[in-house]
């Protein structure tokens, strides 16, 4: 029995493989993500550093401008400062349009000279321009400023104290403050320009933001919106701002200050310069984390899409295939089981039936050897299978069996051997009926040999046949007894009569002798004559003369009858051995009619119409006699049932004639006929219409067996209810060529 | 023994030889004999003659012995009946036993001796 394998783990396996694949993909993606962040962060850092450098450069230039202007002022002179300085400032502004305003504020806080003539004389605010600057020697930078001097524009101011008759770095009385103011928008311009340049260098990054923060963390410049409010990034806890203002450069993933998204920020400080006030500004350049992951996202999407597009159909295909395979496997398994079952059933069947089966591959090698075969031949299947059949030790007539096998194989016909004697050592001989059938197989032509042990059957058949024989013999004995007893009776009586008559006649003769003697002597005595006549009367001589010849004749006839019946009986019972020979059927019929006379003579006239030229027929006469007897007795009984209680007699007609290669015996009676309903059963063994215990029901069955099986003839019945029945026996004249072999296509 | 009143015996037997021999035997003993070939004829003769004993064969054509016996029993109950048969059985029936059960007084199984026959008849006449 094949064990069922279900592969239950396959779906789990698939899930596991999928999970591992997904893990690998995720790991790869995360690696790629950190690589991307690292790369982008670095780029952003470089951008921040570059911007820082540019701003630094710009500031350093402005710082230099300041020194330049400061150095030129004494040259210009202090007289008519509002006129000359203003002109000087104007010239510078024209040369460097970056400047929003250049002016000189005196120590009272009033504008003395200015690029804008309208501003001269206006109060600029000493708190802003004088206090912080006075006493300082260096330039101060005012980070964010906007007032009416610059039309409210946001500016970055540089302020440096101016002392009369003194050079920078040399002490003198504080005269006022030189102020240069540059537009923040100019700084913004620098940042944006450098970013634009970088953007072309970097992969195009949409949504890039930047901030310039001062030391305190205050946003000075911001992409898109300039100085919107006074956001302090350090206060907001933005690490990049902290680090940039602390002088570090780098990149970091952090929360956006305003939007709740994660951003990647590159940061750098404005580098510190010698002779330049330390600003401590920081530059932050950032992009949304999402944006960084853009390529990865698209990659994931692509991978996911193709994964879905390829993997799921594949998975589906795999599952479907598995399903199909499983279904097919189940089918195969079922088919296998079914075929196994068939084989088992066949085995069981073959083991159950009484017959044995032997299969011979190519009509020689034993391929199948059933239990019954083991029992019949005393050879086990192991000993037989694979061996040459002819090589097995089987005590039967191999000549006949081999010839039958050859015949079945060569002519491809079913060959039957009706009686094969198997004489196993130490056992009574057994009789086998063999049927050899050719069987076409892939490898050639096999012979299937089916055999049946018919010993018991033959014994039974024999017993029944014997029983029937006894039955008919008993019946005959009764009839024959009657036939013999009657003549015996009257022959005996007649002899007694004759004996007594002879005595009487002797007495009369004695008297006659006396009379004759006296007559010879010449003395014819009247007394003697009278005594003679008296004696003749006494013995009724006349009567005796009349009866004695009759009695003698009848006795002869009686003895003749006895002789005839005894001879017929002998001929019927022992028609000359068991062997078949050419026999005169007409004579046999006459004999049978004779012995059965008592059965029919009271109910029927029997006529015989026997063909004088009937050829001798090759047959076993004993069984044929019995068949004819059975049919005559049946006919007599059938007629007897009809004529019972009347003085009528029926008629039995027996005729013979030659028909083709055979002869036909017809026995016709005028009995009641056989009802249609039982006509088909009359040849069945044990079928009888006679009372229980009377008749074995074998008569016609044996008749059929004798005529058909033993002689290859035919027995038919024609019957009409109330008209009578005709039994027709047809026997071939010549014996069959091979009496024990019969072929069928 | 034979006196002025000889007994009359009707023999019903189909076989002429047997009939003749029976007649000869009985005549010898002084009986008056009437013969019939079969049952019907026998019944007619019974009406015409005063019969003492009927000696009848059971198997005959026409009316069977047994049937005739039954009719004689009905029509002439005083007549003694002796049945004869050659065989014990026919068609599986013990006919003599049947005959006896039908009212026949005695049965004789063929072949029987003269003494047996005469004794049987004498026994019936006594």
mmCIF file of N, CA, C and O in Angstrom, chain A residues 615-694:
data_model
loop_
_atom_site.group_PDB
_atom_site.id
_atom_site.type_symbol
_atom_site.label_atom_id
_atom_site.label_comp_id
_atom_site.label_asym_id
_atom_site.label_seq_id
_atom_site.Cartn_x
_atom_site.Cartn_y
_atom_site.Cartn_z
ATOM 1 N N UNK A 615 -28.012 -47.639 -41.532
ATOM 2 C CA UNK A 615 -26.622 -48.073 -41.394
ATOM 3 C C UNK A 615 -26.295 -48.352 -39.927
ATOM 4 O O UNK A 615 -26.925 -47.786 -39.027
ATOM 5 N N UNK A 616 -25.314 -49.213 -39.692
ATOM 6 C CA UNK A 616 -24.874 -49.407 -38.303
ATOM 7 C C UNK A 616 -24.318 -48.100 -37.762
ATOM 8 O O UNK A 616 -23.674 -47.354 -38.496
ATOM 9 N N UNK A 617 -24.602 -47.860 -36.527
ATOM 10 C CA UNK A 617 -24.200 -46.588 -35.919
ATOM 11 C C UNK A 617 -23.141 -46.857 -34.857
ATOM 12 O O UNK A 617 -23.274 -47.796 -34.066
ATOM 13 N N UNK A 618 -22.086 -46.009 -34.882
ATOM 14 C CA UNK A 618 -21.016 -46.163 -33.899
ATOM 15 C C UNK A 618 -21.499 -45.610 -32.565
ATOM 16 O O UNK A 618 -21.661 -44.396 -32.394
ATOM 17 N N UNK A 619 -21.753 -46.516 -31.618
ATOM 18 C CA UNK A 619 -22.288 -46.042 -30.343
ATOM 19 C C UNK A 619 -22.061 -47.074 -29.244
ATOM 20 O O UNK A 619 -21.638 -48.191 -29.517
ATOM 21 N N UNK A 620 -22.330 -46.631 -28.023
ATOM 22 C CA UNK A 620 -22.351 -47.562 -26.895
ATOM 23 C C UNK A 620 -23.790 -47.996 -26.753
ATOM 24 O O UNK A 620 -24.662 -47.195 -26.375
ATOM 25 N N UNK A 621 -24.078 -49.222 -27.044
ATOM 26 C CA UNK A 621 -25.467 -49.661 -27.160
ATOM 27 C C UNK A 621 -26.197 -49.635 -25.810
ATOM 28 O O UNK A 621 -27.369 -49.290 -25.761
ATOM 29 N N UNK A 622 -25.495 -50.004 -24.767
ATOM 30 C CA UNK A 622 -26.143 -50.049 -23.446
ATOM 31 C C UNK A 622 -26.827 -48.730 -23.116
ATOM 32 O O UNK A 622 -28.032 -48.672 -22.876
ATOM 33 N N UNK A 623 -26.072 -47.637 -23.101
ATOM 34 C CA UNK A 623 -26.684 -46.344 -22.798
ATOM 35 C C UNK A 623 -27.777 -45.960 -23.793
ATOM 36 O O UNK A 623 -28.800 -45.379 -23.395
ATOM 37 N N UNK A 624 -27.579 -46.290 -25.073
ATOM 38 C CA UNK A 624 -28.594 -45.931 -26.069
ATOM 39 C C UNK A 624 -29.893 -46.693 -25.785
ATOM 40 O O UNK A 624 -30.991 -46.124 -25.831
ATOM 41 N N UNK A 625 -29.764 -47.999 -25.463
ATOM 42 C CA UNK A 625 -30.942 -48.785 -25.074
ATOM 43 C C UNK A 625 -31.683 -48.116 -23.938
ATOM 44 O O UNK A 625 -32.908 -48.023 -23.943
ATOM 45 N N UNK A 626 -30.915 -47.675 -22.973
ATOM 46 C CA UNK A 626 -31.525 -47.062 -21.797
ATOM 47 C C UNK A 626 -32.274 -45.787 -22.172
ATOM 48 O O UNK A 626 -33.355 -45.520 -21.655
ATOM 49 N N UNK A 627 -31.669 -45.030 -23.101
ATOM 50 C CA UNK A 627 -32.321 -43.805 -23.558
ATOM 51 C C UNK A 627 -33.663 -44.146 -24.203
ATOM 52 O O UNK A 627 -34.705 -43.555 -23.883
ATOM 53 N N UNK A 628 -33.636 -45.122 -25.118
ATOM 54 C CA UNK A 628 -34.870 -45.488 -25.821
ATOM 55 C C UNK A 628 -35.908 -46.014 -24.811
ATOM 56 O O UNK A 628 -37.087 -45.652 -24.869
ATOM 57 N N UNK A 629 -35.431 -46.819 -23.876
ATOM 58 C CA UNK A 629 -36.332 -47.348 -22.867
ATOM 59 C C UNK A 629 -36.993 -46.232 -22.074
ATOM 60 O O UNK A 629 -38.212 -46.226 -21.873
ATOM 61 N N UNK A 630 -36.132 -45.264 -21.637
ATOM 62 C CA UNK A 630 -36.672 -44.155 -20.856
ATOM 63 C C UNK A 630 -37.771 -43.448 -21.625
ATOM 64 O O UNK A 630 -38.798 -43.074 -21.064
ATOM 65 N N UNK A 631 -37.511 -43.253 -22.916
ATOM 66 C CA UNK A 631 -38.473 -42.486 -23.700
ATOM 67 C C UNK A 631 -39.752 -43.306 -23.926
ATOM 68 O O UNK A 631 -40.864 -42.770 -23.842
ATOM 69 N N UNK A 632 -39.587 -44.611 -24.154
ATOM 70 C CA UNK A 632 -40.782 -45.450 -24.329
ATOM 71 C C UNK A 632 -41.613 -45.481 -23.045
ATOM 72 O O UNK A 632 -42.842 -45.340 -23.069
ATOM 73 N N UNK A 633 -40.928 -45.659 -21.919
ATOM 74 C CA UNK A 633 -41.646 -45.706 -20.634
ATOM 75 C C UNK A 633 -42.353 -44.384 -20.389
ATOM 76 O O UNK A 633 -43.520 -44.356 -19.990
ATOM 77 N N UNK A 634 -41.646 -43.267 -20.665
ATOM 78 C CA UNK A 634 -42.283 -41.956 -20.512
ATOM 79 C C UNK A 634 -43.516 -41.857 -21.401
ATOM 80 O O UNK A 634 -44.553 -41.328 -20.986
ATOM 81 N N UNK A 635 -43.388 -42.361 -22.636
ATOM 82 C CA UNK A 635 -44.505 -42.301 -23.580
ATOM 83 C C UNK A 635 -45.678 -43.113 -23.029
ATOM 84 O O UNK A 635 -46.826 -42.645 -23.035
ATOM 85 N N UNK A 636 -45.354 -44.315 -22.525
ATOM 86 C CA UNK A 636 -46.405 -45.169 -21.984
ATOM 87 C C UNK A 636 -47.092 -44.491 -20.807
ATOM 88 O O UNK A 636 -48.321 -44.501 -20.685
ATOM 89 N N UNK A 637 -46.303 -43.887 -19.953
ATOM 90 C CA UNK A 637 -46.875 -43.190 -18.795
ATOM 91 C C UNK A 637 -47.738 -42.026 -19.235
ATOM 92 O O UNK A 637 -48.808 -41.790 -18.677
ATOM 93 N N UNK A 638 -47.248 -41.284 -20.244
ATOM 94 C CA UNK A 638 -48.002 -40.120 -20.733
ATOM 95 C C UNK A 638 -49.346 -40.586 -21.291
ATOM 96 O O UNK A 638 -50.386 -39.965 -21.015
ATOM 97 N N UNK A 639 -49.317 -41.690 -22.051
ATOM 98 C CA UNK A 639 -50.574 -42.209 -22.606
ATOM 99 C C UNK A 639 -51.444 -42.757 -21.483
ATOM 100 O O UNK A 639 -52.653 -42.523 -21.448
ATOM 101 N N UNK A 640 -50.808 -43.477 -20.556
ATOM 102 C CA UNK A 640 -51.544 -44.056 -19.439
ATOM 103 C C UNK A 640 -52.336 -43.007 -18.683
ATOM 104 O O UNK A 640 -53.481 -43.222 -18.291
ATOM 105 N N UNK A 641 -51.731 -41.822 -18.500
ATOM 106 C CA UNK A 641 -52.437 -40.750 -17.805
ATOM 107 C C UNK A 641 -53.692 -40.324 -18.566
ATOM 108 O O UNK A 641 -54.665 -39.874 -17.966
ATOM 109 N N UNK A 642 -53.628 -40.458 -19.885
ATOM 110 C CA UNK A 642 -54.759 -40.009 -20.710
ATOM 111 C C UNK A 642 -55.858 -41.068 -20.780
ATOM 112 O O UNK A 642 -57.043 -40.766 -20.636
ATOM 113 N N UNK A 643 -55.471 -42.340 -20.994
ATOM 114 C CA UNK A 643 -56.485 -43.384 -21.248
ATOM 115 C C UNK A 643 -56.962 -44.067 -19.974
ATOM 116 O O UNK A 643 -57.803 -44.947 -20.034
ATOM 117 N N UNK A 644 -56.418 -43.676 -18.857
ATOM 118 C CA UNK A 644 -56.770 -44.313 -17.598
ATOM 119 C C UNK A 644 -58.290 -44.276 -17.396
ATOM 120 O O UNK A 644 -58.919 -43.241 -17.584
ATOM 121 N N UNK A 645 -58.862 -45.388 -17.037
ATOM 122 C CA UNK A 645 -60.295 -45.435 -16.759
ATOM 123 C C UNK A 645 -61.147 -45.611 -18.001
ATOM 124 O O UNK A 645 -62.372 -45.568 -17.912
ATOM 125 N N UNK A 646 -60.519 -45.798 -19.141
ATOM 126 C CA UNK A 646 -61.298 -46.023 -20.360
ATOM 127 C C UNK A 646 -60.830 -47.320 -20.997
ATOM 128 O O UNK A 646 -59.836 -47.911 -20.575
ATOM 129 N N UNK A 647 -61.543 -47.749 -22.014
ATOM 130 C CA UNK A 647 -61.115 -48.946 -22.740
ATOM 131 C C UNK A 647 -60.237 -48.567 -23.909
ATOM 132 O O UNK A 647 -59.785 -49.416 -24.659
ATOM 133 N N UNK A 648 -60.004 -47.249 -24.063
ATOM 134 C CA UNK A 648 -59.194 -46.795 -25.198
ATOM 135 C C UNK A 648 -57.736 -47.124 -24.988
ATOM 136 O O UNK A 648 -57.264 -47.293 -23.863
ATOM 137 N N UNK A 649 -57.054 -47.172 -26.104
ATOM 138 C CA UNK A 649 -55.603 -47.321 -26.059
ATOM 139 C C UNK A 649 -54.963 -46.199 -26.864
ATOM 140 O O UNK A 649 -55.522 -45.770 -27.881
ATOM 141 N N UNK A 650 -53.818 -45.773 -26.404
ATOM 142 C CA UNK A 650 -53.071 -44.787 -27.182
ATOM 143 C C UNK A 650 -52.181 -45.487 -28.187
ATOM 144 O O UNK A 650 -52.303 -46.683 -28.415
ATOM 145 N N UNK A 651 -51.280 -44.720 -28.761
ATOM 146 C CA UNK A 651 -50.392 -45.308 -29.751
ATOM 147 C C UNK A 651 -48.984 -44.758 -29.563
ATOM 148 O O UNK A 651 -48.788 -43.564 -29.353
ATOM 149 N N UNK A 652 -48.048 -45.707 -29.618
ATOM 150 C CA UNK A 652 -46.635 -45.304 -29.599
ATOM 151 C C UNK A 652 -46.063 -45.723 -30.939
ATOM 152 O O UNK A 652 -46.244 -46.867 -31.357
ATOM 153 N N UNK A 653 -45.436 -44.766 -31.616
ATOM 154 C CA UNK A 653 -44.829 -45.079 -32.905
ATOM 155 C C UNK A 653 -43.341 -44.830 -32.811
ATOM 156 O O UNK A 653 -42.915 -43.733 -32.422
ATOM 157 N N UNK A 654 -42.571 -45.844 -33.142
ATOM 158 C CA UNK A 654 -41.117 -45.674 -33.145
ATOM 159 C C UNK A 654 -40.633 -45.841 -34.577
ATOM 160 O O UNK A 654 -40.940 -46.843 -35.225
ATOM 161 N N UNK A 655 -39.910 -44.819 -35.048
ATOM 162 C CA UNK A 655 -39.418 -44.921 -36.414
ATOM 163 C C UNK A 655 -37.934 -44.588 -36.450
ATOM 164 O O UNK A 655 -37.429 -43.853 -35.590
ATOM 165 N N UNK A 656 -37.259 -45.151 -37.422
ATOM 166 C CA UNK A 656 -35.847 -44.796 -37.634
ATOM 167 C C UNK A 656 -35.683 -44.434 -39.090
ATOM 168 O O UNK A 656 -36.405 -44.932 -39.956
ATOM 169 N N UNK A 657 -34.741 -43.576 -39.373
ATOM 170 C CA UNK A 657 -34.426 -43.252 -40.763
ATOM 171 C C UNK A 657 -33.028 -42.634 -40.814
ATOM 172 O O UNK A 657 -32.485 -42.190 -39.783
ATOM 173 N N UNK A 658 -32.487 -42.600 -42.010
ATOM 174 C CA UNK A 658 -31.169 -42.007 -42.198
ATOM 175 C C UNK A 658 -31.354 -40.533 -42.532
ATOM 176 O O UNK A 658 -32.173 -40.182 -43.376
ATOM 177 N N UNK A 659 -30.638 -39.684 -41.808
ATOM 178 C CA UNK A 659 -30.690 -38.250 -42.104
ATOM 179 C C UNK A 659 -29.257 -37.748 -42.232
ATOM 180 O O UNK A 659 -28.533 -37.708 -41.239
ATOM 181 N N UNK A 660 -28.863 -37.411 -43.431
ATOM 182 C CA UNK A 660 -27.511 -36.909 -43.670
ATOM 183 C C UNK A 660 -26.478 -37.922 -43.207
ATOM 184 O O UNK A 660 -26.534 -39.094 -43.574
ATOM 185 N N UNK A 661 -25.544 -37.435 -42.333
ATOM 186 C CA UNK A 661 -24.483 -38.313 -41.846
ATOM 187 C C UNK A 661 -24.906 -39.120 -40.634
ATOM 188 O O UNK A 661 -24.081 -39.779 -40.015
ATOM 189 N N UNK A 662 -26.168 -39.002 -40.261
ATOM 190 C CA UNK A 662 -26.572 -39.677 -39.040
ATOM 191 C C UNK A 662 -27.892 -40.403 -39.201
ATOM 192 O O UNK A 662 -28.450 -40.495 -40.299
ATOM 193 N N UNK A 663 -28.333 -40.905 -38.074
ATOM 194 C CA UNK A 663 -29.639 -41.554 -38.078
ATOM 195 C C UNK A 663 -30.528 -40.841 -37.078
ATOM 196 O O UNK A 663 -30.045 -40.181 -36.141
ATOM 197 N N UNK A 664 -31.823 -41.013 -37.317
ATOM 198 C CA UNK A 664 -32.768 -40.334 -36.455
ATOM 199 C C UNK A 664 -33.729 -41.377 -35.896
ATOM 200 O O UNK A 664 -34.244 -42.215 -36.629
ATOM 201 N N UNK A 665 -33.945 -41.292 -34.612
ATOM 202 C CA UNK A 665 -34.935 -42.166 -33.973
ATOM 203 C C UNK A 665 -36.050 -41.272 -33.463
ATOM 204 O O UNK A 665 -35.786 -40.317 -32.710
ATOM 205 N N UNK A 666 -37.250 -41.555 -33.909
ATOM 206 C CA UNK A 666 -38.383 -40.755 -33.437
ATOM 207 C C UNK A 666 -39.290 -41.632 -32.585
ATOM 208 O O UNK A 666 -39.676 -42.719 -33.010
ATOM 209 N N UNK A 667 -39.635 -41.150 -31.420
ATOM 210 C CA UNK A 667 -40.587 -41.863 -30.574
ATOM 211 C C UNK A 667 -41.761 -40.927 -30.362
ATOM 212 O O UNK A 667 -41.638 -39.879 -29.728
ATOM 213 N N UNK A 668 -42.887 -41.313 -30.937
ATOM 214 C CA UNK A 668 -44.050 -40.446 -30.870
ATOM 215 C C UNK A 668 -45.105 -41.097 -30.003
ATOM 216 O O UNK A 668 -45.339 -42.292 -30.078
ATOM 217 N N UNK A 669 -45.734 -40.300 -29.159
ATOM 218 C CA UNK A 669 -46.817 -40.860 -28.353
ATOM 219 C C UNK A 669 -48.050 -39.985 -28.491
ATOM 220 O O UNK A 669 -47.978 -38.872 -28.986
ATOM 221 N N UNK A 670 -49.173 -40.528 -28.090
ATOM 222 C CA UNK A 670 -50.420 -39.760 -28.165
ATOM 223 C C UNK A 670 -50.859 -39.379 -26.760
ATOM 224 O O UNK A 670 -52.038 -39.340 -26.461
ATOM 225 N N UNK A 671 -49.856 -39.099 -25.941
ATOM 226 C CA UNK A 671 -50.154 -38.703 -24.561
ATOM 227 C C UNK A 671 -50.601 -37.255 -24.475
ATOM 228 O O UNK A 671 -50.935 -36.622 -25.477
ATOM 229 N N UNK A 672 -50.555 -36.747 -23.254
ATOM 230 C CA UNK A 672 -51.096 -35.409 -23.002
ATOM 231 C C UNK A 672 -50.174 -34.261 -23.388
ATOM 232 O O UNK A 672 -50.527 -33.095 -23.276
ATOM 233 N N UNK A 673 -48.971 -34.604 -23.847
ATOM 234 C CA UNK A 673 -48.044 -33.540 -24.225
ATOM 235 C C UNK A 673 -47.363 -32.945 -23.006
ATOM 236 O O UNK A 673 -47.753 -33.213 -21.863
ATOM 237 N N UNK A 674 -46.327 -32.157 -23.279
ATOM 238 C CA UNK A 674 -45.585 -31.510 -22.180
ATOM 239 C C UNK A 674 -45.965 -30.041 -22.149
ATOM 240 O O UNK A 674 -45.823 -29.354 -23.159
ATOM 241 N N UNK A 675 -46.477 -29.563 -21.028
ATOM 242 C CA UNK A 675 -46.839 -28.135 -20.962
ATOM 243 C C UNK A 675 -45.629 -27.255 -21.301
ATOM 244 O O UNK A 675 -44.497 -27.579 -20.938
ATOM 245 N N UNK A 676 -45.936 -26.184 -21.995
ATOM 246 C CA UNK A 676 -44.881 -25.269 -22.453
ATOM 247 C C UNK A 676 -43.989 -24.824 -21.299
ATOM 248 O O UNK A 676 -42.778 -24.708 -21.443
ATOM 249 N N UNK A 677 -44.613 -24.617 -20.113
ATOM 250 C CA UNK A 677 -43.874 -24.044 -18.987
ATOM 251 C C UNK A 677 -42.735 -24.927 -18.513
ATOM 252 O O UNK A 677 -41.743 -24.424 -17.981
ATOM 253 N N UNK A 678 -42.870 -26.226 -18.678
ATOM 254 C CA UNK A 678 -41.803 -27.086 -18.160
ATOM 255 C C UNK A 678 -40.987 -27.711 -19.287
ATOM 256 O O UNK A 678 -40.079 -28.484 -19.027
ATOM 257 N N UNK A 679 -41.327 -27.347 -20.531
ATOM 258 C CA UNK A 679 -40.641 -27.988 -21.648
ATOM 259 C C UNK A 679 -39.137 -27.754 -21.609
ATOM 260 O O UNK A 679 -38.357 -28.610 -21.989
ATOM 261 N N UNK A 680 -38.764 -26.537 -21.129
ATOM 262 C CA UNK A 680 -37.332 -26.222 -21.093
ATOM 263 C C UNK A 680 -36.585 -26.949 -19.993
ATOM 264 O O UNK A 680 -35.357 -26.956 -19.960
ATOM 265 N N UNK A 681 -37.309 -27.549 -19.047
ATOM 266 C CA UNK A 681 -36.623 -28.121 -17.888
ATOM 267 C C UNK A 681 -36.536 -29.639 -17.918
ATOM 268 O O UNK A 681 -35.901 -30.223 -17.050
ATOM 269 N N UNK A 682 -37.197 -30.237 -18.913
ATOM 270 C CA UNK A 682 -37.315 -31.691 -18.837
ATOM 271 C C UNK A 682 -35.978 -32.407 -18.912
ATOM 272 O O UNK A 682 -35.856 -33.522 -18.434
ATOM 273 N N UNK A 683 -34.960 -31.734 -19.494
ATOM 274 C CA UNK A 683 -33.648 -32.376 -19.570
ATOM 275 C C UNK A 683 -32.775 -32.041 -18.366
ATOM 276 O O UNK A 683 -31.630 -32.460 -18.291
ATOM 277 N N UNK A 684 -33.322 -31.218 -17.442
ATOM 278 C CA UNK A 684 -32.532 -30.868 -16.257
ATOM 279 C C UNK A 684 -32.464 -32.069 -15.329
ATOM 280 O O UNK A 684 -33.451 -32.792 -15.163
ATOM 281 N N UNK A 685 -31.317 -32.258 -14.713
ATOM 282 C CA UNK A 685 -31.231 -33.329 -13.726
ATOM 283 C C UNK A 685 -32.233 -33.069 -12.596
ATOM 284 O O UNK A 685 -32.487 -31.913 -12.263
ATOM 285 N N UNK A 686 -32.763 -34.097 -12.040
ATOM 286 C CA UNK A 686 -33.669 -34.042 -10.886
ATOM 287 C C UNK A 686 -35.016 -33.431 -11.200
ATOM 288 O O UNK A 686 -35.828 -33.232 -10.313
ATOM 289 N N UNK A 687 -35.260 -33.128 -12.489
ATOM 290 C CA UNK A 687 -36.585 -32.604 -12.791
ATOM 291 C C UNK A 687 -37.529 -33.777 -13.024
ATOM 292 O O UNK A 687 -37.266 -34.658 -13.837
ATOM 293 N N UNK A 688 -38.614 -33.785 -12.263
ATOM 294 C CA UNK A 688 -39.589 -34.872 -12.445
ATOM 295 C C UNK A 688 -40.979 -34.374 -12.112
ATOM 296 O O UNK A 688 -41.147 -33.470 -11.298
ATOM 297 N N UNK A 689 -41.966 -34.951 -12.755
ATOM 298 C CA UNK A 689 -43.353 -34.609 -12.419
ATOM 299 C C UNK A 689 -43.967 -35.727 -11.600
ATOM 300 O O UNK A 689 -45.114 -35.673 -11.217
ATOM 301 N N UNK A 690 -43.145 -36.747 -11.376
ATOM 302 C CA UNK A 690 -43.664 -37.893 -10.625
ATOM 303 C C UNK A 690 -43.667 -37.578 -9.131
ATOM 304 O O UNK A 690 -42.963 -36.690 -8.676
ATOM 305 N N UNK A 691 -44.487 -38.333 -8.369
ATOM 306 C CA UNK A 691 -44.576 -38.047 -6.929
ATOM 307 C C UNK A 691 -43.210 -38.166 -6.252
ATOM 308 O O UNK A 691 -42.337 -38.884 -6.732
ATOM 309 N N UNK A 692 -43.103 -37.461 -5.138
ATOM 310 C CA UNK A 692 -41.842 -37.474 -4.394
ATOM 311 C C UNK A 692 -41.494 -38.917 -4.022
ATOM 312 O O UNK A 692 -42.343 -39.693 -3.623
ATOM 313 N N UNK A 693 -40.231 -39.237 -4.224
ATOM 314 C CA UNK A 693 -39.782 -40.587 -3.882
ATOM 315 C C UNK A 693 -39.959 -41.561 -5.018
ATOM 316 O O UNK A 693 -39.468 -42.674 -4.971
ATOM 317 N N UNK A 694 -40.698 -41.148 -6.036
ATOM 318 C CA UNK A 694 -40.900 -42.016 -7.189
ATOM 319 C C UNK A 694 -40.158 -41.418 -8.380
ATOM 320 O O UNK A 694 -40.509 -40.360 -8.880
#
